[in-house]
Amino acid sequence: MLHRPGRGRIPLRRVPLTNGPEQPPQFSHTFERTTQDCAQVKRTLSKACNFPPEIIDIVMDFAEYWVCSVTSIDFSVTATGHLTIRGSEPKRENKLILRTGPLGLPSWHADDHDRWQSAAATCPMEEEYPQEELKAFVEGSSSTLVHPARKVVFDIVSRDQGHGGSYEDHGSFRHSWTWFDAGIDRFDKGHKRPEDEERAASDNSSGDLSMLTTGAIRSVWPPLKEDASEYDHQLHTTSDHKIQCNRLAEHDWQNYHVEWSWTDNIDPESSAGNELEVNGRGSATGDGNFIKRLRIGDMVTVWGRARFPGWSNNIQKVQVQVYTAL
């Protein structure tokens, strides 16, 4: 307290008199360890210790010396400052937020930017690429480990509409109808452009990265309806794909940090699985199966969801880090 003689006591203010502009939490900066970085360390270990490739891969994995790729999108720089997904609008209540680059193929680049930013075409997968063909595109020697993906980290800054639901649920994740799912996209070997057919016929080559076009991307999850006319988006959350739902009736931006690892081993029916649900995550996302399913060339997708009138998923930033053993 400030005490001035002959005057009343004036309390010290520890907060500003007026509220400044609301600022969302900031993502932490991550060092993107490249394929070249990992290849150099593997060569050094091979020369220094004369270890076989299998032992070197085990050492690299134990040290978690993995390639890290980061994909992010920031809606705070747009005119509205965020993206809004509203429930009760069937054509807009499910939206692809971002797609990571193909796993293990850092040199690949999208040939069609508009397609890359859109959900994969609603076409059934004709033929998946054999892993041996895709591994031929990996820079340096590929890992001998069974599962190339080791960890995926999601950072999301979002909030719901700031009201609604039961008062008892406010501030919790119970009965939240705005959330995020993780999906998987893959290249369809059966999709070829006319120029690809001509080149294959002329040189009999196995192709190169240019054969992997954005038009060949197909969705493994979310699935398509039986007639492949559109995506089969579920009304409710899917326990093995839900990254995070929004805390109910929050006005402030919330920063959600979620990690999925190939070593995760949580039974969705256990108390630990229930704890995931209590914290707004999918109860079946802690068993490591999503990470183990990822193959060379796969792309991780993030979908934003909202259900029912009055509910809106407001998104400011999304970032995905994919760690790969190569």
Short mmCIF file of C-alpha atoms in Angstrom, two decimals:
data_model
loop_
_atom_site.label_atom_id
_atom_site.label_comp_id
_atom_site.label_asym_id
_atom_site.label_seq_id
_atom_site.Cartn_x
_atom_site.Cartn_y
_atom_site.Cartn_z
CA MET A 1 0.00 0.00 0.00
CA LEU A 2 1.20 3.51 -0.79
CA HIS A 3 0.72 5.85 2.22
CA ARG A 4 0.78 9.56 1.61
CA PRO A 5 0.64 11.76 4.77
CA GLY A 6 -2.78 13.31 5.26
CA ARG A 7 -4.34 11.24 2.50
CA GLY A 8 -6.08 7.92 2.20
CA ARG A 9 -4.24 4.77 1.38
CA ILE A 10 -3.99 4.01 -2.34
CA PRO A 11 -3.58 0.34 -3.21
CA LEU A 12 -0.84 -0.65 -5.61
CA ARG A 13 -2.30 -1.92 -8.88
CA ARG A 14 -0.74 -5.13 -10.11
CA VAL A 15 -2.93 -5.36 -13.22
CA PRO A 16 -3.42 -2.83 -16.03
CA LEU A 17 -6.37 -0.46 -15.74
CA THR A 18 -7.67 -1.65 -19.14
CA ASN A 19 -7.48 -5.06 -20.72
CA GLY A 20 -5.15 -5.28 -23.70
CA PRO A 21 -5.85 -7.32 -26.80
CA GLU A 22 -6.35 -10.99 -26.03
CA GLN A 23 -3.30 -13.02 -26.98
CA PRO A 24 -3.33 -16.79 -27.47
CA PRO A 25 -0.66 -19.04 -25.98
CA GLN A 26 2.46 -19.42 -28.09
CA PHE A 27 3.82 -22.73 -29.35
CA SER A 28 7.25 -23.77 -28.22
CA HIS A 29 9.97 -23.76 -30.87
CA THR A 30 11.16 -27.20 -31.89
CA PHE A 31 14.44 -28.03 -33.57
CA GLU A 32 13.57 -29.76 -36.83
CA ARG A 33 16.11 -32.56 -37.03
CA THR A 34 16.49 -33.34 -40.74
CA THR A 35 17.10 -36.54 -42.66
CA GLN A 36 20.64 -35.29 -43.34
CA ASP A 37 21.27 -34.78 -39.61
CA CYS A 38 20.26 -38.36 -38.80
CA ALA A 39 22.16 -39.81 -41.77
CA GLN A 40 25.34 -38.01 -40.66
CA VAL A 41 25.08 -39.38 -37.11
CA LYS A 42 24.48 -42.90 -38.43
CA ARG A 43 27.57 -42.64 -40.64
CA THR A 44 29.63 -41.38 -37.70
CA LEU A 45 28.49 -44.27 -35.49
CA SER A 46 29.19 -46.76 -38.24
CA LYS A 47 32.76 -45.51 -38.71
CA ALA A 48 33.54 -45.02 -35.03
CA CYS A 49 32.02 -48.22 -33.64
CA ASN A 50 31.75 -50.50 -36.65
CA PHE A 51 28.22 -51.42 -35.54
CA PRO A 52 25.86 -53.23 -37.92
CA PRO A 53 22.87 -51.15 -39.17
CA GLU A 54 20.45 -52.89 -36.83
CA ILE A 55 22.45 -51.90 -33.73
CA ILE A 56 22.88 -48.33 -34.98
CA ASP A 57 19.12 -48.03 -35.47
CA ILE A 58 18.54 -49.29 -31.91
CA VAL A 59 21.02 -46.73 -30.54
CA MET A 60 19.43 -43.91 -32.52
CA ASP A 61 15.98 -44.97 -31.36
CA PHE A 62 17.02 -45.22 -27.71
CA ALA A 63 18.43 -41.68 -27.93
CA GLU A 64 15.21 -40.55 -29.67
CA TYR A 65 17.39 -39.07 -32.39
CA TRP A 66 14.60 -38.96 -34.96
CA VAL A 67 13.79 -36.85 -37.98
CA CYS A 68 11.29 -34.15 -37.00
CA SER A 69 8.97 -32.48 -39.48
CA VAL A 70 6.70 -29.61 -38.42
CA THR A 71 3.49 -28.53 -40.16
CA SER A 72 1.42 -25.63 -38.87
CA ILE A 73 -1.34 -23.24 -39.81
CA ASP A 74 -2.05 -19.88 -38.19
CA PHE A 75 -5.47 -18.31 -38.60
CA SER A 76 -4.62 -15.39 -36.31
CA VAL A 77 -3.14 -13.58 -39.32
CA THR A 78 -6.45 -13.68 -41.21
CA ALA A 79 -9.02 -10.89 -41.23
CA THR A 80 -11.18 -12.56 -38.57
CA GLY A 81 -8.22 -13.74 -36.48
CA HIS A 82 -9.49 -17.33 -36.35
CA LEU A 83 -11.37 -20.04 -38.23
CA THR A 84 -14.89 -20.95 -37.11
CA ILE A 85 -16.56 -24.31 -37.75
CA ARG A 86 -20.26 -24.26 -36.92
CA GLY A 87 -22.47 -27.18 -36.02
CA SER A 88 -25.75 -27.92 -37.85
CA GLU A 89 -24.17 -27.02 -41.20
CA PRO A 90 -23.65 -30.48 -42.82
CA LYS A 91 -21.34 -29.16 -45.55
CA ARG A 92 -19.19 -27.20 -43.12
CA GLU A 93 -19.26 -28.90 -39.73
CA ASN A 94 -16.33 -31.17 -40.71
CA LYS A 95 -13.25 -29.38 -42.06
CA LEU A 96 -9.74 -30.45 -42.93
CA ILE A 97 -7.43 -28.11 -41.00
CA LEU A 98 -4.03 -29.32 -42.21
CA ARG A 99 -2.14 -32.22 -43.70
CA THR A 100 1.48 -33.09 -42.90
CA GLY A 101 4.02 -33.90 -45.58
CA PRO A 102 4.53 -37.54 -46.60
CA LEU A 103 6.27 -39.52 -43.87
CA GLY A 104 9.97 -40.01 -44.67
CA LEU A 105 9.86 -38.02 -47.92
CA PRO A 106 11.00 -34.47 -47.04
CA SER A 107 11.93 -33.65 -50.65
CA TRP A 108 8.37 -34.15 -51.88
CA HIS A 109 6.42 -31.02 -52.80
CA ALA A 110 2.76 -30.58 -53.68
CA ASP A 111 2.17 -30.03 -57.39
CA ASP A 112 -1.27 -28.46 -56.82
CA HIS A 113 -1.53 -26.05 -53.88
CA ASP A 114 -5.33 -25.82 -53.96
CA ARG A 115 -5.72 -29.59 -53.86
CA TRP A 116 -3.15 -29.85 -51.10
CA GLN A 117 -5.21 -27.54 -48.89
CA SER A 118 -8.41 -29.49 -49.58
CA ALA A 119 -9.63 -32.86 -48.36
CA ALA A 120 -8.57 -35.83 -50.47
CA ALA A 121 -10.79 -36.64 -53.43
CA THR A 122 -13.71 -38.94 -52.62
CA CYS A 123 -12.36 -41.81 -54.71
CA PRO A 124 -11.70 -45.36 -53.48
CA MET A 125 -8.10 -46.50 -53.22
CA GLU A 126 -7.26 -48.60 -56.28
CA GLU A 127 -3.80 -49.80 -55.26
CA GLU A 128 -1.53 -48.87 -52.38
CA TYR A 129 2.15 -48.30 -53.04
CA PRO A 130 4.34 -51.19 -51.83
CA GLN A 131 6.56 -49.96 -49.02
CA GLU A 132 9.71 -51.08 -50.86
CA GLU A 133 8.90 -48.70 -53.72
CA LEU A 134 8.38 -45.74 -51.38
CA LYS A 135 11.48 -46.58 -49.33
CA ALA A 136 13.49 -46.14 -52.53
CA PHE A 137 12.63 -42.43 -52.34
CA VAL A 138 13.95 -42.07 -48.77
CA GLU A 139 17.13 -40.01 -48.59
CA GLY A 140 19.97 -42.09 -47.18
CA SER A 141 19.54 -45.60 -45.80
CA SER A 142 16.09 -46.38 -44.39
CA SER A 143 15.71 -47.68 -40.85
CA THR A 144 15.55 -51.40 -40.09
CA LEU A 145 12.90 -50.75 -37.44
CA VAL A 146 9.44 -52.16 -38.14
CA HIS A 147 7.52 -48.95 -37.49
CA PRO A 148 9.07 -45.80 -39.03
CA ALA A 149 6.83 -43.34 -37.14
CA ARG A 150 7.76 -42.94 -33.47
CA LYS A 151 5.77 -40.00 -32.15
CA VAL A 152 3.24 -37.36 -33.23
CA VAL A 153 2.77 -34.16 -31.23
CA PHE A 154 -0.31 -31.96 -31.64
CA ASP A 155 -0.51 -28.35 -30.44
CA ILE A 156 -3.88 -26.65 -30.82
CA VAL A 157 -5.07 -23.19 -29.81
CA SER A 158 -8.87 -23.14 -29.85
CA ARG A 159 -12.07 -22.61 -27.88
CA ASP A 160 -15.77 -23.26 -28.25
CA GLN A 161 -18.53 -20.63 -28.47
CA GLY A 162 -18.10 -19.68 -24.80
CA HIS A 163 -21.56 -20.65 -23.58
CA GLY A 164 -24.09 -23.46 -23.75
CA GLY A 165 -24.37 -26.90 -22.22
CA SER A 166 -25.14 -27.64 -18.59
CA TYR A 167 -23.72 -25.21 -16.06
CA GLU A 168 -22.29 -28.16 -14.11
CA ASP A 169 -20.16 -29.08 -17.14
CA HIS A 170 -18.69 -25.62 -17.70
CA GLY A 171 -14.90 -25.69 -17.54
CA SER A 172 -14.77 -29.45 -18.10
CA PHE A 173 -14.68 -31.56 -21.27
CA ARG A 174 -17.96 -33.34 -20.56
CA HIS A 175 -20.60 -33.10 -23.29
CA SER A 176 -18.40 -30.95 -25.51
CA TRP A 177 -19.56 -30.98 -29.13
CA THR A 178 -16.51 -29.32 -30.69
CA TRP A 179 -13.36 -31.35 -31.18
CA PHE A 180 -10.43 -32.42 -33.38
CA ASP A 181 -9.69 -35.77 -35.03
CA ALA A 182 -6.52 -37.19 -36.56
CA GLY A 183 -6.75 -38.97 -39.91
CA ILE A 184 -4.43 -40.65 -42.40
CA ASP A 185 -4.00 -39.98 -46.13
CA ARG A 186 -2.10 -42.19 -48.56
CA PHE A 187 -0.99 -42.10 -52.21
CA ASP A 188 -2.96 -44.22 -54.68
CA LYS A 189 -0.65 -46.02 -57.09
CA GLY A 190 -3.64 -46.67 -59.33
CA HIS A 191 -4.04 -42.95 -60.02
CA LYS A 192 -1.88 -41.88 -62.96
CA ARG A 193 -1.83 -38.85 -65.17
CA PRO A 194 -1.55 -39.34 -68.97
CA GLU A 195 2.04 -38.07 -68.92
CA ASP A 196 2.91 -40.66 -66.25
CA GLU A 197 1.55 -43.47 -68.43
CA GLU A 198 3.58 -42.28 -71.42
CA ARG A 199 6.80 -41.99 -69.42
CA ALA A 200 6.36 -45.41 -67.82
CA ALA A 201 5.78 -46.99 -71.23
CA SER A 202 8.85 -45.32 -72.74
CA ASP A 203 11.51 -45.99 -70.11
CA ASN A 204 10.07 -48.81 -67.97
CA SER A 205 11.33 -46.99 -64.89
CA SER A 206 9.82 -47.27 -61.44
CA GLY A 207 9.27 -43.50 -61.43
CA ASP A 208 10.33 -40.78 -59.03
CA LEU A 209 8.74 -38.44 -56.51
CA SER A 210 6.90 -36.58 -59.28
CA MET A 211 4.73 -39.68 -59.68
CA LEU A 212 3.28 -38.96 -56.22
CA THR A 213 0.84 -36.20 -57.15
CA THR A 214 -1.68 -34.42 -54.97
CA GLY A 215 -4.38 -35.86 -57.21
CA ALA A 216 -3.32 -39.33 -56.09
CA ILE A 217 -3.95 -38.64 -52.38
CA ARG A 218 -6.69 -40.79 -50.88
CA SER A 219 -8.13 -40.85 -47.39
CA VAL A 220 -7.60 -43.96 -45.28
CA TRP A 221 -9.44 -42.28 -42.42
CA PRO A 222 -11.99 -40.67 -42.37
CA PRO A 223 -13.52 -43.43 -44.50
CA LEU A 224 -15.82 -42.96 -47.47
CA LYS A 225 -19.42 -44.09 -47.66
CA GLU A 226 -20.08 -47.38 -49.45
CA ASP A 227 -20.84 -45.66 -52.76
CA ALA A 228 -17.70 -43.47 -52.32
CA SER A 229 -19.81 -40.38 -53.04
CA GLU A 230 -18.72 -38.55 -49.90
CA TYR A 231 -16.95 -38.92 -46.57
CA ASP A 232 -18.64 -40.96 -43.86
CA HIS A 233 -18.26 -38.47 -41.00
CA GLN A 234 -19.67 -39.78 -37.74
CA LEU A 235 -22.08 -37.79 -35.59
CA HIS A 236 -20.24 -38.64 -32.37
CA THR A 237 -16.54 -38.64 -31.53
CA THR A 238 -14.40 -41.62 -32.52
CA SER A 239 -12.42 -42.82 -29.51
CA ASP A 240 -9.33 -43.94 -31.46
CA HIS A 241 -9.01 -40.75 -33.53
CA LYS A 242 -10.10 -37.92 -31.22
CA ILE A 243 -7.11 -35.72 -30.48
CA GLN A 244 -8.86 -33.28 -28.19
CA CYS A 245 -12.23 -31.66 -27.57
CA ASN A 246 -12.66 -28.08 -26.42
CA ARG A 247 -13.22 -27.25 -22.78
CA LEU A 248 -16.87 -26.37 -22.37
CA ALA A 249 -18.02 -22.72 -22.38
CA GLU A 250 -14.56 -21.14 -22.28
CA HIS A 251 -14.15 -17.54 -23.44
CA ASP A 252 -10.33 -17.57 -23.41
CA TRP A 253 -8.14 -19.32 -25.94
CA GLN A 254 -7.01 -22.72 -24.71
CA ASN A 255 -3.66 -24.32 -25.59
CA TYR A 256 -3.89 -28.10 -25.95
CA HIS A 257 -0.71 -30.17 -26.13
CA VAL A 258 -1.17 -33.85 -26.99
CA GLU A 259 1.51 -36.49 -27.66
CA TRP A 260 0.97 -39.91 -29.21
CA SER A 261 3.86 -42.39 -29.12
CA TRP A 262 4.38 -45.82 -30.62
CA THR A 263 5.25 -47.06 -27.11
CA ASP A 264 1.91 -45.96 -25.63
CA ASN A 265 0.14 -48.90 -24.04
CA ILE A 266 -3.06 -47.72 -22.39
CA ASP A 267 -6.08 -50.00 -22.41
CA PRO A 268 -9.06 -47.83 -23.39
CA GLU A 269 -11.22 -49.73 -20.89
CA SER A 270 -8.82 -49.09 -18.00
CA SER A 271 -8.83 -46.25 -15.49
CA ALA A 272 -6.01 -44.64 -17.49
CA GLY A 273 -8.18 -44.79 -20.61
CA ASN A 274 -10.99 -43.16 -18.69
CA GLU A 275 -8.56 -40.46 -17.55
CA LEU A 276 -7.83 -39.65 -21.19
CA GLU A 277 -11.56 -39.18 -21.76
CA VAL A 278 -11.86 -36.95 -18.68
CA ASN A 279 -9.10 -34.76 -20.11
CA GLY A 280 -10.89 -34.38 -23.43
CA ARG A 281 -8.95 -36.98 -25.41
CA GLY A 282 -10.08 -40.18 -27.10
CA SER A 283 -9.96 -43.12 -24.69
CA ALA A 284 -8.48 -45.37 -27.40
CA THR A 285 -5.75 -42.96 -28.54
CA GLY A 286 -3.31 -44.09 -25.84
CA ASP A 287 -2.56 -47.58 -27.17
CA GLY A 288 0.01 -46.54 -29.80
CA ASN A 289 -1.90 -48.15 -32.67
CA PHE A 290 -2.35 -44.94 -34.65
CA ILE A 291 1.42 -44.38 -34.75
CA LYS A 292 2.14 -48.03 -35.59
CA ARG A 293 -0.23 -47.84 -38.55
CA LEU A 294 1.75 -45.05 -40.19
CA ARG A 295 3.91 -46.05 -43.16
CA ILE A 296 6.45 -44.35 -45.38
CA GLY A 297 4.53 -41.87 -47.56
CA ASP A 298 1.58 -41.49 -45.17
CA MET A 299 0.23 -38.04 -44.30
CA VAL A 300 -1.36 -37.18 -40.95
CA THR A 301 -4.47 -35.00 -41.22
CA VAL A 302 -6.22 -32.89 -38.59
CA TRP A 303 -9.98 -32.41 -38.87
CA GLY A 304 -12.00 -29.82 -36.95
CA ARG A 305 -15.56 -30.77 -35.90
CA ALA A 306 -18.67 -29.11 -34.50
CA ARG A 307 -22.11 -30.57 -33.93
CA PHE A 308 -25.62 -29.22 -33.32
CA PRO A 309 -27.01 -25.67 -33.54
CA GLY A 310 -25.26 -23.08 -31.39
CA TRP A 311 -21.96 -24.95 -31.16
CA SER A 312 -18.86 -23.56 -32.86
CA ASN A 313 -15.24 -24.65 -32.94
CA ASN A 314 -13.05 -21.55 -33.06
CA ILE A 315 -9.47 -22.30 -34.12
CA GLN A 316 -6.51 -19.98 -34.01
CA LYS A 317 -3.48 -22.22 -34.52
CA VAL A 318 -2.70 -25.86 -35.16
CA GLN A 319 0.75 -27.45 -35.27
CA VAL A 320 1.74 -31.07 -35.83
CA GLN A 321 5.22 -32.51 -35.26
CA VAL A 322 5.93 -35.94 -36.72
CA TYR A 323 8.99 -37.86 -35.49
CA THR A 324 10.32 -40.56 -37.79
CA ALA A 325 13.12 -43.13 -37.45
CA LEU A 326 15.11 -43.09 -40.68
#
